[in-house]
Amino acid sequence: MPTSEDPEAEIARLSAEISRHDALYYREDAPEISDAEYDALRRRLSQLEDAHPEFKRAESPSATVGAPPVGAFGKIRHEVPMLSLGNAFDDQDVTDFVQRVRRFLNLGEGDPLDVMAEPKIDGLSISIRYENGSLVQAATRGDGAEGENVTANVKTIKEIPHVLEGKAVPEIIDIRGEIYLAHKDFEKLNAAQAASGGKVFANPRNAAAGSLRQLDSSITAKRPLRFFAYAWGAASKLPADTQAGVAAAFGRWGLPINPLVRVSGDPSELLAFYREIESKRAKLGYDIDGVVYKVNRLDYQERLGFVSRSPRWAIAHKFAAERATTVLNKIDIQVGRTGALTPVAKLEPVTVGGVVVSNATLHNEDEIARKDIREGDTVVVQRAGDVIPQVVEVVLDKRPKNSHPFKFPKLCPICGSHAVRESDEDGNAADVVRRCTGGLICAAQVKERLKHFVSRNAFDIEGLGAEKIEFFFDTGRIKSPADIFTLEKRDQISDEPLITLRGFKETSVGKLFAAIDARRNVPLDRFLYALGIRHIGETTAKDLAKAYGTFEALRAAVDAAIGAGKESDAYQDIDNIEGIGETVVDALIDFFGEAHNREQIDALLHEVTVAPFVRTQTKESPVTGKTVVFTGTLTKLTRNEAKAQAERLGAKVSGSVSKKTDYVVAGAEAGSKLDNARALGVTVLDEDGWLALIRGA
Ligand code: IVH
């Protein structure tokens, strides 16, 4: 998986983006991106959350499905939540799924495991309650827990029976399935909409959603919506003990079920079925976006249960990313906040899976060399699999005769500074990313830093987005963070005040100045995060804020460590803070060691007040406010555990012994720190003494 320069910020950004797309998709029926792109966003988020669970947000979209209901319709709480499905993107993911299930169920090699496969319908999911065979209620998925009451509209759908016929209809059953529009009906609907000047829908799914969520049921009634039943929620009794058996009963009761099913215990047969469906896809007459595999035995399903938002007993095998061929006109190099040079392919616009693509990521210089991608090449681009479209390969037959390998610049294209690939501590393996060394003299870096500075989780200045920053920078109005706060004063005496410019009005300018003023007092953690120091994301900023309380204290600590060396107390004191490691200490030292940065901070501090970090009140303990040093080998606790425990109890854990140390906890083979403690007369405890001290705290 691609690593992240700032996983915390990326997680925050992805979460916000996914929530926005959820709202667009579920509430407004107006998605801006394809399902494949959406899946890619979700996949990237869960990769990052798995790698950095500490940054996972309580309200993460990975813990929810869809969006909360909107309110025009009444709400219905699902008795059994409506969940989503995990995704498989290739054959391996499917075999892994089967293996996972077998392991979970502890099945032996010879034990059969039947799986039912059927098309994954690209419509909108619905839960329909039948009581004593009669349709009494229907609800959309909503956020999975609570959906909208669309009973009246669902009752207008001809394919959905009002009464279930036949044997073994349970007293209560929530039938779940997908409402969709067939291709021919979608085309007719859109033609009629266009003729009457109504809304033209982007695809059948949106049209189905828009049709179902009409407040006037008579409009829904005119839309030829269709339905496939494929699952259930609450049920007083089930008519069979397998997935396929229940589906067959649904069919006998009069519900439409998909005829394209396969039950098999052989994964290769399931994969063959997948390919068969994929080849029929275009001719089915309705949209599908993959195949769903479900463990057939219901007692197995029960045992397998759920993980977060998806069942362990089912998985969706999505169809591959869509590809197209086009010409790569140019390779552009973009420069990010930390100076990273990112190559971007400028493409001859091409439609890939319904979306026009004109840019694609090329990742980094090694990737370009590996694929030998050249300007002028004809390339295969793919959407899905990653957030941004990708260049998969070059069509060599079509390479122009005069083409030459792409030379990745060694100088920053924006400021001309050297761009270098840092090597690791041993001088080996250069970083894949080439970075501009221009820092604050590089316009691109400065702009990106300013954008970061005003962003939502930093200073959060409303009305001062990326575009405005570009404009204010390009017109010389804002070159550094402090300039943001002097903008109004300078504007008052300017020959060309903002209100005289196109696109600015008195009210909007007034609002902007007010928004800026509202941020003159900023919490320490946001301030630190806003500075855009490498490796300091929101969590690290909070850790530092918590440890130092004020900006002055933090700055003094870093100043003391500048030039002092890794072994110094000053360096170690920062390194010892919970959550902080050498990468961060080095980044702090680099940042505060730079004269430019110091000047900018001083200027900024003329304009804003940094509010000290307010600790959430923790209970007083015998070690609250005490400074503790752990040394030697502990036996009952690991050093990290001891450290974390001490900090939880309000102690400050330090790496070196000084007069200010309250306790030295010495394990076996404690060395110089113990000697120091004795020399300074600091209280020395052994591990048991420490545990006794904090017992009951
Ligand atoms: S089974 C516990 N079968 O796809 C969920 N779902 O992306 C069991 N979907 O939430 C769902 N066709 O809304 C199932 N044949 C099918 C499906 C299907 C479409 C939807 C369903 C699900 C979503 C997951």
XYZ file of C-alpha atoms in Angstrom, residues 281-532:
252
model
C -23.015 -7.893 -17.845
C -23.698 -5.620 -20.789
C -26.635 -7.733 -21.962
C -28.464 -8.157 -18.654
C -30.571 -5.052 -19.122
C -29.866 -3.675 -15.658
C -26.773 -2.439 -13.831
C -24.742 -4.790 -11.714
C -21.368 -3.982 -10.233
C -20.085 -7.389 -9.213
C -21.015 -10.746 -7.764
C -21.937 -11.405 -4.127
C -20.785 -14.638 -2.488
C -22.671 -15.838 0.592
C -21.989 -18.843 2.795
C -24.987 -21.030 2.055
C -25.660 -22.698 5.426
C -27.533 -20.369 7.772
C -26.115 -21.994 10.910
C -22.657 -21.149 9.555
C -23.774 -17.581 8.838
C -24.942 -17.324 12.420
C -21.601 -18.537 13.761
C -19.629 -16.267 11.462
C -21.492 -13.133 12.512
C -20.307 -9.646 11.659
C -17.239 -7.464 11.728
C -17.978 -3.753 12.102
C -20.209 -2.948 9.150
C -20.170 -6.176 7.161
C -21.059 -9.828 7.634
C -18.169 -12.268 7.850
C -20.202 -14.744 5.793
C -20.511 -12.684 2.616
C -18.335 -10.665 0.297
C -18.858 -8.601 -2.863
C -16.525 -9.396 -5.765
C -16.402 -6.153 -7.712
C -15.832 -5.967 -11.433
C -12.430 -4.693 -12.455
C -11.586 -1.086 -12.923
C -12.527 0.356 -16.243
C -9.728 1.196 -18.628
C -9.236 3.377 -21.669
C -6.423 4.325 -23.998
C -5.360 7.909 -24.611
C -2.360 10.118 -25.330
C -0.228 11.488 -22.531
C 0.504 15.019 -23.653
C 2.757 16.163 -20.867
C 4.140 15.254 -17.477
C 3.596 18.070 -15.000
C 5.460 18.289 -11.714
C 3.471 19.561 -8.754
C 5.133 20.710 -5.554
C 3.433 20.009 -2.235
C 3.582 21.567 1.212
C 6.600 19.586 2.291
C 8.295 20.108 -1.048
C 7.424 16.685 -2.467
C 7.599 16.711 -6.266
C 4.644 14.753 -7.612
C 4.442 13.916 -11.320
C 1.016 14.226 -12.901
C 0.097 12.991 -16.375
C -1.790 15.523 -18.470
C -3.931 13.397 -20.743
C -5.915 13.928 -23.882
C -9.366 13.827 -22.197
C -10.910 10.367 -22.376
C -14.028 8.774 -20.926
C -13.275 5.960 -18.521
C -16.335 4.216 -17.132
C -18.563 7.211 -17.721
C -16.247 9.893 -16.348
C -13.994 12.205 -18.332
C -10.396 11.885 -17.199
C -7.686 14.382 -18.112
C -5.197 13.931 -15.264
C -3.661 10.794 -13.836
C -1.161 10.256 -11.080
C 2.280 8.932 -11.929
C 3.233 8.501 -8.247
C 6.963 9.229 -8.334
C 10.090 9.201 -10.443
C 10.871 5.503 -9.977
C 7.416 4.595 -11.186
C 7.882 6.648 -14.351
C 11.245 4.999 -14.977
C 9.912 1.516 -14.238
C 7.071 1.874 -16.708
C 9.215 4.027 -19.018
C 6.394 6.529 -19.426
C 7.235 9.298 -21.868
C 5.569 12.479 -23.008
C 3.713 11.780 -26.243
C 3.131 8.127 -25.372
C -0.202 6.421 -25.844
C -1.113 4.999 -22.458
C -3.720 2.801 -20.798
C -5.462 4.600 -17.941
C -7.578 3.024 -15.279
C -10.007 4.341 -12.722
C -10.653 2.563 -9.409
C -8.016 0.633 -7.563
C -6.824 4.040 -6.496
C -8.389 7.363 -5.723
C -6.947 9.205 -8.703
C -6.896 7.655 -12.182
C -3.670 5.799 -12.884
C -1.515 5.179 -15.898
C -1.307 1.392 -16.117
C 1.048 0.941 -19.045
C 2.416 2.352 -22.247
C 1.217 1.104 -25.631
C 4.717 0.706 -27.101
C 3.525 0.151 -30.682
C 2.239 3.678 -30.719
C 5.341 5.363 -29.283
C 6.431 8.301 -31.472
C 9.825 7.787 -33.156
C 11.499 10.850 -31.702
C 10.472 10.118 -28.102
C 13.003 10.085 -25.308
C 12.833 8.915 -21.694
C 11.361 11.402 -19.274
C 13.981 13.274 -17.291
C 12.719 13.855 -13.805
C 13.831 17.350 -12.752
C 16.611 17.662 -10.207
C 15.619 21.254 -9.592
C 12.304 22.453 -8.247
C 10.218 23.598 -11.245
C 8.746 26.399 -9.147
C 11.685 27.965 -7.320
C 14.736 26.387 -8.941
C 16.159 25.047 -5.669
C 17.807 21.648 -5.637
C 15.336 18.813 -5.338
C 16.797 15.827 -3.527
C 15.923 12.338 -2.460
C 16.758 11.917 1.177
C 18.513 8.747 2.125
C 17.915 6.880 5.347
C 20.252 6.949 8.318
C 22.644 4.388 6.842
C 22.837 6.341 3.621
C 21.057 3.520 1.804
C 17.854 3.420 -0.169
C 16.937 6.914 -1.157
C 13.386 7.978 -0.439
C 11.114 7.522 -3.475
C 10.046 11.114 -3.096
C 12.211 13.896 -4.429
C 11.811 17.070 -2.449
C 12.458 20.714 -3.158
C 14.929 22.086 -0.632
C 13.692 25.645 -1.132
C 11.459 25.695 1.934
C 10.000 29.136 2.393
C 11.585 30.578 -0.728
C 9.558 28.132 -2.826
C 6.263 29.723 -3.827
C 4.583 26.341 -4.248
C 5.552 25.193 -0.780
C 4.565 28.491 0.762
C 1.148 28.423 -0.893
C 0.542 24.852 0.183
C 1.638 25.659 3.715
C -0.698 28.626 3.818
C -3.557 26.443 2.618
C -2.744 24.008 5.365
C -2.503 26.829 7.897
C -6.075 28.016 7.263
C -7.545 24.531 6.816
C -10.320 23.052 8.882
C -8.286 21.296 11.531
C -5.740 24.075 11.771
C -6.792 27.743 12.034
C -10.082 26.936 10.352
C -10.617 30.336 8.773
C -13.967 30.336 7.057
C -14.093 31.815 3.603
C -10.336 31.581 3.161
C -10.014 28.480 1.057
C -7.351 27.232 -1.341
C -8.477 29.443 -4.199
C -8.413 32.644 -2.107
C -4.984 31.747 -0.756
C -3.716 31.347 -4.320
C -5.162 34.717 -5.231
C -3.869 36.558 -2.161
C -0.450 35.005 -2.620
C -0.223 35.737 -6.324
C -1.247 39.354 -5.781
C 1.322 39.751 -3.012
C -1.250 40.238 -0.277
C -0.440 37.179 1.804
C 3.057 35.716 1.804
C 3.224 34.360 5.337
C 0.771 33.303 8.052
C 1.136 36.633 9.883
C 0.031 38.457 6.716
C -3.394 36.860 7.058
C -3.910 38.745 10.277
C -2.633 42.081 8.973
C -4.634 41.835 5.756
C -7.471 44.069 6.936
C -5.187 46.826 8.244
C -3.171 46.855 5.044
C -6.322 46.731 2.969
C -7.611 49.916 4.614
C -4.650 51.899 3.326
C -4.247 50.025 0.057
C -4.555 51.719 -3.352
C -6.486 48.724 -4.488
C -8.691 47.568 -1.589
C -10.370 44.196 -1.957
C -13.868 45.596 -2.491
C -12.682 47.264 -5.688
C -11.664 43.897 -7.129
C -13.792 41.592 -9.207
C -15.353 38.825 -7.213
C -15.272 40.688 -3.902
C -18.238 42.443 -2.353
C -18.466 44.550 0.750
C -20.335 41.898 2.686
C -18.062 39.040 1.707
C -14.936 41.050 2.486
C -16.420 42.054 5.850
C -17.207 38.420 6.573
C -13.706 37.343 5.672
C -12.110 39.894 7.996
C -14.473 38.862 10.767
C -13.622 35.198 10.221
C -9.928 36.025 10.443
C -10.439 38.058 13.615
C -12.383 35.208 15.161
C -9.227 33.124 15.046
C -6.840 35.464 16.828
C -7.004 33.220 19.831
C -6.045 29.685 18.948
C -5.591 26.536 21.041
C -1.987 25.357 21.283
C -2.547 22.036 19.544
C -4.198 23.663 16.539
C -1.430 26.247 16.419
C 1.229 23.538 16.326
C -0.605 21.550 13.713
C -1.126 24.687 11.610
C 2.619 25.363 11.456
C 2.837 22.405 9.105
